[in-house]
Amino acid sequence: MIFRALVTALAALAAGCATEPLQTAPVSRDRVILLPGSDGSTGAVDVRQGAQSAVLDTPYASAGAGSDGALTVGEADAAATRERFAGALSALPPAPVSYTVYFVFAQDELTEESRKAIAPVLDDVARRPAPEITVIGHADQTGAERINDALSQRRAERVKEMLVQRGISPERITAASRGAREPLVRATEGAAEARNRRVEISIR
Amino acid sequence: MTRRSTILLLGGLLAAIALDAAAADVGRIKVTAGDAFVEREGKRIPAAVDAGVRASDTVVTGPNGSVGITFSDNSRVSAGPNSTLVLNRYNFDQATHEGAFDATLKRGTLAVVSGRMAKLSPEAVKVRTPSMILGVRGTEFLVYAE
């Protein structure tokens, strides 16, 4: 008896369910969460979902489909977000950086200050996984173009040597030179300018 | 050298350049953990640190896997466990910083720190999920896709 009642009840329930409006496509659970930038600023992401759009521009602003399927903007919990995305965040490669070292007038010798400053740069490169390095040599605007081109190339090669001495494979390092064509500081034509006698080291 | 052989040589050279451009690495794997693969031309290659990434690769991770890639414009992308990331398009001009980056996270989790091309042009960088299209204006963000 009880069994029969149960079956009837279940049948009624099933019939009730069947008369409910059929749900169309399931609501997407895709989400995007904006992070505060490591440089202190927060950028922006334009979000589009079908014809709807939103802009995220505050830390931990989040967008995705709401329960009704419409694009909804909210704010995610910082700690919960870090935990949920721990796997991806832990695999983020170190941020690319660049350094500048300076040279003695007309030579490929580092200034005393830069000789000291280059040690932590070499340490940084040695710590990075699969580092890719570009060194670009520059000269100031004194002297002939031909001499500056050669000098800036020698400066770049000097920095490359230092990196190789630290155990970095030469294939990881691209050395280039720009002569006096890309001064850091605009100086009068032909003027000696210490800040332009440099090598830029970019590491990623 | 005859004219004919010069033409043949030039043709061969151009073909080699075109082939090289198609196969060029646009990024490099810097971090991997657990089961992680790169799918390329129907083949599945284990993801290894220092391996190159190409513009039409797909990155796949298992339940304990993750992969971190740095691209030539200094943008960084990392996929967490159970993820599939399809690279649709990538090009970047080192001189002008112009380029395009377009990728789809089919499932899983993704962290993105945009690089040089997003700084220059807000239209350049797009990340898609099955339901959303994200236009990136120089920033760091996370994406989840089901």
Coordinates of C-alpha atoms in Angstrom, one line a residue:
Chain A
M1 CA 0.0 0.0 0.0
I2 CA 2.7 2.4 1.1
F3 CA 4.8 1.3 -1.8
R4 CA 1.9 2.0 -4.2
A5 CA 1.4 5.5 -2.8
L6 CA 5.1 6.1 -3.1
V7 CA 5.1 5.1 -6.8
T8 CA 2.1 7.4 -7.4
A9 CA 3.8 10.2 -5.7
L10 CA 7.0 9.7 -7.7
A11 CA 5.1 9.5 -10.9
A12 CA 3.3 12.8 -10.0
L13 CA 6.7 14.4 -9.2
A14 CA 8.1 13.2 -12.5
A15 CA 5.1 14.6 -14.3
G16 CA 5.5 17.9 -12.5
C17 CA 9.1 18.1 -13.5
A18 CA 8.3 17.4 -17.1
T19 CA 5.9 20.3 -17.2
E20 CA 8.6 22.7 -15.9
P21 CA 10.0 24.8 -18.7
L22 CA 13.0 23.0 -20.2
Q23 CA 16.2 24.8 -19.3
T24 CA 18.0 25.8 -22.4
A25 CA 21.9 25.7 -22.4
P26 CA 23.3 25.3 -18.9
V27 CA 24.7 28.6 -17.5
S28 CA 28.4 28.9 -18.1
R29 CA 30.7 29.0 -15.1
D30 CA 33.5 30.7 -17.0
R31 CA 35.0 33.6 -15.0
V32 CA 37.6 36.3 -15.2
I33 CA 39.1 38.0 -12.2
L34 CA 41.3 41.1 -12.5
L35 CA 44.4 41.1 -10.3
P36 CA 46.1 44.2 -8.8
G37 CA 49.2 44.8 -11.0
S38 CA 52.6 43.9 -9.3
D39 CA 53.7 47.5 -10.1
G40 CA 50.9 48.9 -7.9
S41 CA 48.6 49.9 -10.8
T42 CA 45.6 47.9 -11.9
G43 CA 44.9 47.6 -15.7
A44 CA 41.6 46.8 -17.3
V45 CA 39.9 43.9 -19.1
D46 CA 37.0 44.3 -21.5
V47 CA 34.7 41.4 -21.1
R48 CA 32.2 40.3 -23.8
Q49 CA 29.6 37.6 -23.5
G50 CA 27.5 37.4 -26.5
A51 CA 25.9 40.9 -27.0
Q52 CA 26.7 41.9 -23.4
S53 CA 29.9 43.6 -22.3
A54 CA 31.5 44.9 -19.1
V55 CA 34.8 46.5 -18.1
L56 CA 36.8 45.3 -15.1
D57 CA 39.2 47.9 -13.8
T58 CA 39.5 47.5 -10.0
P59 CA 41.4 44.8 -8.1
Y60 CA 39.6 41.5 -7.8
A61 CA 36.7 42.7 -10.0
S62 CA 35.2 39.6 -11.5
A63 CA 32.8 38.8 -14.3
G64 CA 30.9 35.8 -15.5
A65 CA 27.4 34.5 -16.1
G66 CA 25.0 35.0 -13.2
S67 CA 22.4 32.4 -12.3
D68 CA 20.1 33.8 -15.0
G69 CA 22.9 33.5 -17.6
A70 CA 23.4 37.2 -17.9
L71 CA 26.9 38.7 -17.7
T72 CA 27.4 39.8 -14.0
V73 CA 30.2 41.8 -12.4
G74 CA 31.2 41.3 -8.8
E75 CA 34.2 41.3 -6.6
A76 CA 36.1 38.1 -5.8
D77 CA 37.6 37.3 -2.4
A78 CA 41.4 37.8 -2.6
A79 CA 42.4 34.9 -0.5
A80 CA 39.9 32.5 -2.0
T81 CA 41.0 33.5 -5.5
R82 CA 44.7 33.0 -4.7
E83 CA 43.8 29.5 -3.4
R84 CA 41.6 28.6 -6.3
F85 CA 44.2 29.6 -8.9
A86 CA 47.2 28.4 -6.8
G87 CA 48.3 25.9 -9.5
A88 CA 48.3 28.5 -12.3
L89 CA 49.8 31.2 -10.2
S90 CA 52.7 29.0 -9.0
A91 CA 53.6 28.3 -12.6
L92 CA 53.8 32.0 -13.6
P93 CA 57.4 32.6 -14.9
P94 CA 59.4 35.4 -13.2
A95 CA 58.8 38.9 -14.6
P96 CA 61.2 40.0 -17.3
V97 CA 63.6 42.8 -16.2
S98 CA 66.1 45.1 -17.7
Y99 CA 69.3 46.7 -16.3
T100 CA 71.7 49.3 -17.5
V101 CA 75.4 49.3 -16.8
Y102 CA 77.7 52.2 -17.7
F103 CA 81.2 52.4 -19.1
V104 CA 84.4 54.4 -18.8
F105 CA 84.8 57.1 -21.6
A106 CA 85.9 55.6 -24.9
Q107 CA 86.5 52.1 -23.4
D108 CA 84.8 48.8 -22.9
E109 CA 85.6 48.9 -19.1
L110 CA 82.6 49.2 -16.7
T111 CA 82.6 52.2 -14.4
E112 CA 83.5 51.3 -10.8
E113 CA 79.9 51.8 -9.8
S114 CA 78.6 49.5 -12.5
R115 CA 81.2 46.9 -11.7
K116 CA 79.6 46.6 -8.3
A117 CA 76.1 46.9 -9.7
I118 CA 76.5 44.0 -12.2
A119 CA 77.0 41.3 -9.5
P120 CA 73.3 41.1 -8.5
V121 CA 72.4 41.2 -12.3
L122 CA 74.5 38.1 -12.9
D123 CA 73.0 36.4 -9.9
D124 CA 69.5 37.2 -11.2
V125 CA 70.3 35.6 -14.6
A126 CA 71.8 32.5 -12.9
R127 CA 68.6 32.0 -10.9
R128 CA 66.1 32.2 -13.8
P129 CA 64.7 29.1 -15.5
A130 CA 65.7 29.0 -19.2
P131 CA 66.8 32.7 -19.3
E132 CA 66.8 34.6 -22.6
I133 CA 69.1 37.6 -22.6
T134 CA 69.7 40.5 -24.9
V135 CA 72.6 42.9 -24.4
I136 CA 72.6 46.1 -26.4
G137 CA 75.7 48.3 -26.4
H138 CA 75.7 52.1 -26.8
A139 CA 78.3 54.8 -27.2
D140 CA 78.0 58.5 -26.5
Q141 CA 78.2 61.0 -29.3
T142 CA 81.9 61.9 -29.3
G143 CA 83.9 60.5 -32.1
A144 CA 83.3 59.1 -35.5
E145 CA 80.3 56.9 -36.2
R146 CA 82.6 54.0 -37.3
I147 CA 84.4 54.1 -34.0
N148 CA 81.2 54.3 -31.9
D149 CA 79.7 51.4 -33.7
A150 CA 82.8 49.3 -32.9
L151 CA 83.0 50.6 -29.3
S152 CA 79.3 49.8 -28.6
Q153 CA 79.7 46.3 -30.0
R154 CA 82.8 45.7 -27.8
R155 CA 80.8 46.9 -24.8
A156 CA 78.0 44.5 -25.5
E157 CA 80.5 41.6 -26.1
R158 CA 82.1 42.5 -22.7
V159 CA 78.8 42.1 -20.9
K160 CA 78.1 38.9 -22.8
E161 CA 81.6 37.5 -21.7
M162 CA 80.8 38.3 -18.0
L163 CA 77.5 36.3 -18.3
V164 CA 79.2 33.4 -20.0
Q165 CA 81.9 33.4 -17.2
R166 CA 79.0 33.0 -14.8
G167 CA 78.0 29.8 -16.6
I168 CA 75.3 31.2 -18.9
S169 CA 75.3 29.4 -22.2
P170 CA 76.4 31.8 -25.1
E171 CA 73.4 30.6 -27.1
R172 CA 71.1 32.3 -24.6
I173 CA 72.6 35.7 -25.2
T174 CA 72.0 38.0 -28.1
A175 CA 74.5 40.8 -28.3
A176 CA 73.7 43.9 -30.5
S177 CA 75.0 47.4 -30.8
R178 CA 73.5 50.7 -31.7
G179 CA 76.6 53.0 -31.8
A180 CA 75.6 56.5 -30.8
R181 CA 72.2 56.3 -32.6
E182 CA 70.0 55.7 -29.5
P183 CA 71.2 58.1 -26.8
L184 CA 69.5 57.7 -23.4
V185 CA 70.1 61.4 -22.7
R186 CA 69.8 64.0 -25.5
A187 CA 73.2 65.7 -25.5
T188 CA 74.6 68.3 -27.9
E189 CA 76.1 66.8 -31.0
G190 CA 79.6 65.5 -30.2
A191 CA 79.3 65.9 -26.5
A192 CA 80.6 63.4 -24.0
E193 CA 77.7 62.1 -21.9
A194 CA 78.4 59.4 -19.3
R195 CA 74.8 58.2 -19.2
N196 CA 74.9 57.3 -22.9
R197 CA 78.0 55.1 -22.6
R198 CA 76.0 52.0 -21.6
V199 CA 74.9 48.5 -22.2
E200 CA 71.2 47.6 -21.7
I201 CA 70.7 44.1 -20.4
S202 CA 67.2 42.6 -20.9
I203 CA 66.4 39.3 -19.3
R204 CA 63.2 37.2 -19.6
Chain B
M1 CA 76.1 30.2 -62.2
T2 CA 73.3 29.9 -64.7
R3 CA 70.2 32.0 -64.5
R4 CA 68.1 29.0 -64.0
S5 CA 70.1 27.7 -61.1
T6 CA 70.1 31.2 -59.5
I7 CA 66.3 31.2 -59.7
L8 CA 66.1 27.7 -58.2
L9 CA 68.5 28.8 -55.4
L10 CA 66.4 31.9 -54.7
G11 CA 63.2 29.9 -54.8
G12 CA 64.7 27.4 -52.3
L13 CA 65.9 30.2 -50.1
L14 CA 62.5 31.9 -50.0
A15 CA 60.8 28.5 -49.3
A16 CA 63.2 27.9 -46.4
I17 CA 62.5 31.4 -45.0
A18 CA 58.8 30.9 -45.2
L19 CA 59.1 27.5 -43.5
D20 CA 61.3 29.0 -40.8
A21 CA 58.8 31.8 -40.2
A22 CA 56.0 29.2 -39.8
A23 CA 57.9 27.1 -37.4
A24 CA 59.4 30.0 -35.4
D25 CA 59.2 29.9 -31.6
V26 CA 57.1 32.7 -30.2
G27 CA 57.6 31.9 -26.5
R28 CA 59.5 29.6 -24.2
I29 CA 58.4 27.3 -21.4
K30 CA 59.9 28.4 -18.2
V31 CA 58.0 26.4 -15.6
T32 CA 56.4 23.0 -15.6
A33 CA 55.0 20.6 -13.0
G34 CA 53.2 17.2 -13.2
D35 CA 51.6 16.1 -16.4
A36 CA 52.0 18.8 -19.0
F37 CA 52.1 18.6 -22.8
V38 CA 52.3 20.7 -25.9
E39 CA 50.2 19.5 -28.9
R40 CA 51.6 20.4 -32.2
E41 CA 50.5 19.1 -35.7
G42 CA 48.7 16.2 -34.1
K43 CA 51.6 15.1 -31.9
R44 CA 51.7 15.4 -28.2
I45 CA 55.1 16.4 -26.8
P46 CA 55.9 16.5 -23.0
A47 CA 56.2 20.1 -21.9
A48 CA 59.8 20.8 -20.8
V49 CA 61.5 23.8 -19.4
D50 CA 63.4 25.7 -22.2
A51 CA 61.2 24.2 -25.0
G52 CA 59.9 26.6 -27.6
V53 CA 56.2 27.4 -28.0
R54 CA 54.8 28.1 -31.5
A55 CA 51.9 30.2 -32.6
S56 CA 49.5 27.4 -33.2
D57 CA 50.4 25.1 -30.3
T58 CA 47.9 23.8 -27.7
V59 CA 49.0 23.4 -24.1
V60 CA 47.4 20.6 -22.1
T61 CA 47.8 19.8 -18.4
G62 CA 46.7 16.8 -16.3
P63 CA 45.2 16.8 -12.8
N64 CA 48.5 17.7 -11.1
G65 CA 50.0 19.6 -14.0
S66 CA 50.9 23.2 -14.8
V67 CA 52.9 25.1 -17.4
G68 CA 54.3 28.7 -17.5
I69 CA 55.3 30.4 -20.7
T70 CA 57.0 33.7 -21.4
F71 CA 56.3 35.1 -24.9
S72 CA 58.6 37.3 -27.0
D73 CA 56.7 40.5 -26.1
N74 CA 57.4 39.7 -22.4
S75 CA 53.9 38.6 -21.7
R76 CA 53.5 35.6 -19.3
V77 CA 50.9 33.0 -19.3
S78 CA 50.5 30.0 -17.0
A79 CA 48.0 27.2 -17.0
G80 CA 47.0 25.3 -13.8
P81 CA 45.8 21.7 -13.5
N82 CA 43.3 20.1 -16.0
S83 CA 43.6 22.9 -18.5
T84 CA 43.6 23.2 -22.3
L85 CA 44.9 26.4 -23.8
V86 CA 44.8 26.8 -27.5
L87 CA 47.0 29.4 -29.1
N88 CA 45.1 30.8 -32.1
R89 CA 47.4 33.5 -33.2
Y90 CA 50.7 35.2 -32.2
N91 CA 52.9 37.7 -33.8
F92 CA 55.1 40.5 -32.5
D93 CA 57.4 43.0 -34.0
Q94 CA 60.3 43.7 -31.7
A95 CA 61.0 47.0 -33.4
T96 CA 57.5 48.6 -33.4
H97 CA 56.0 46.5 -30.6
E98 CA 53.0 45.9 -32.8
G99 CA 51.4 42.4 -32.8
A100 CA 48.5 40.2 -32.0
F101 CA 47.9 37.5 -29.3
D102 CA 44.8 35.4 -29.4
A103 CA 44.3 32.3 -27.3
T104 CA 41.4 30.2 -26.0
L105 CA 41.2 28.6 -22.6
K106 CA 38.9 25.7 -23.4
R107 CA 38.9 24.5 -19.8
G108 CA 40.9 24.9 -16.6
T109 CA 42.6 27.9 -15.0
L110 CA 44.9 30.5 -16.5
A111 CA 47.0 33.4 -15.1
V112 CA 48.0 36.1 -17.6
V113 CA 50.4 39.1 -17.2
S114 CA 50.2 41.0 -20.5
G115 CA 53.4 42.3 -22.1
R116 CA 54.5 44.9 -24.6
M117 CA 52.0 44.6 -27.3
A118 CA 49.0 45.2 -24.9
K119 CA 50.6 48.4 -23.8
L120 CA 50.8 49.7 -27.4
S121 CA 47.4 48.6 -28.6
P122 CA 44.4 47.5 -26.5
E123 CA 42.9 45.6 -29.4
A124 CA 46.0 43.4 -29.8
V125 CA 45.5 40.9 -27.0
K126 CA 42.5 38.6 -26.7
V127 CA 41.8 35.7 -24.4
R128 CA 38.7 33.6 -25.1
T129 CA 36.7 31.1 -23.0
P130 CA 33.8 29.0 -24.3
S131 CA 31.5 31.8 -23.3
M132 CA 33.5 35.0 -23.1
I133 CA 36.0 37.2 -25.1
L134 CA 38.4 39.2 -23.0
G135 CA 40.1 42.3 -24.4
V136 CA 43.3 43.0 -22.5
R137 CA 44.4 46.5 -21.7
G138 CA 47.8 46.0 -20.0
T139 CA 47.1 44.0 -16.9
E140 CA 47.2 40.9 -14.8
F141 CA 44.2 38.6 -14.5
L142 CA 42.9 35.1 -14.0
V143 CA 40.6 33.1 -16.1
Y144 CA 38.5 30.0 -15.3
A145 CA 36.8 28.0 -18.0
E146 CA 34.6 24.9 -17.8

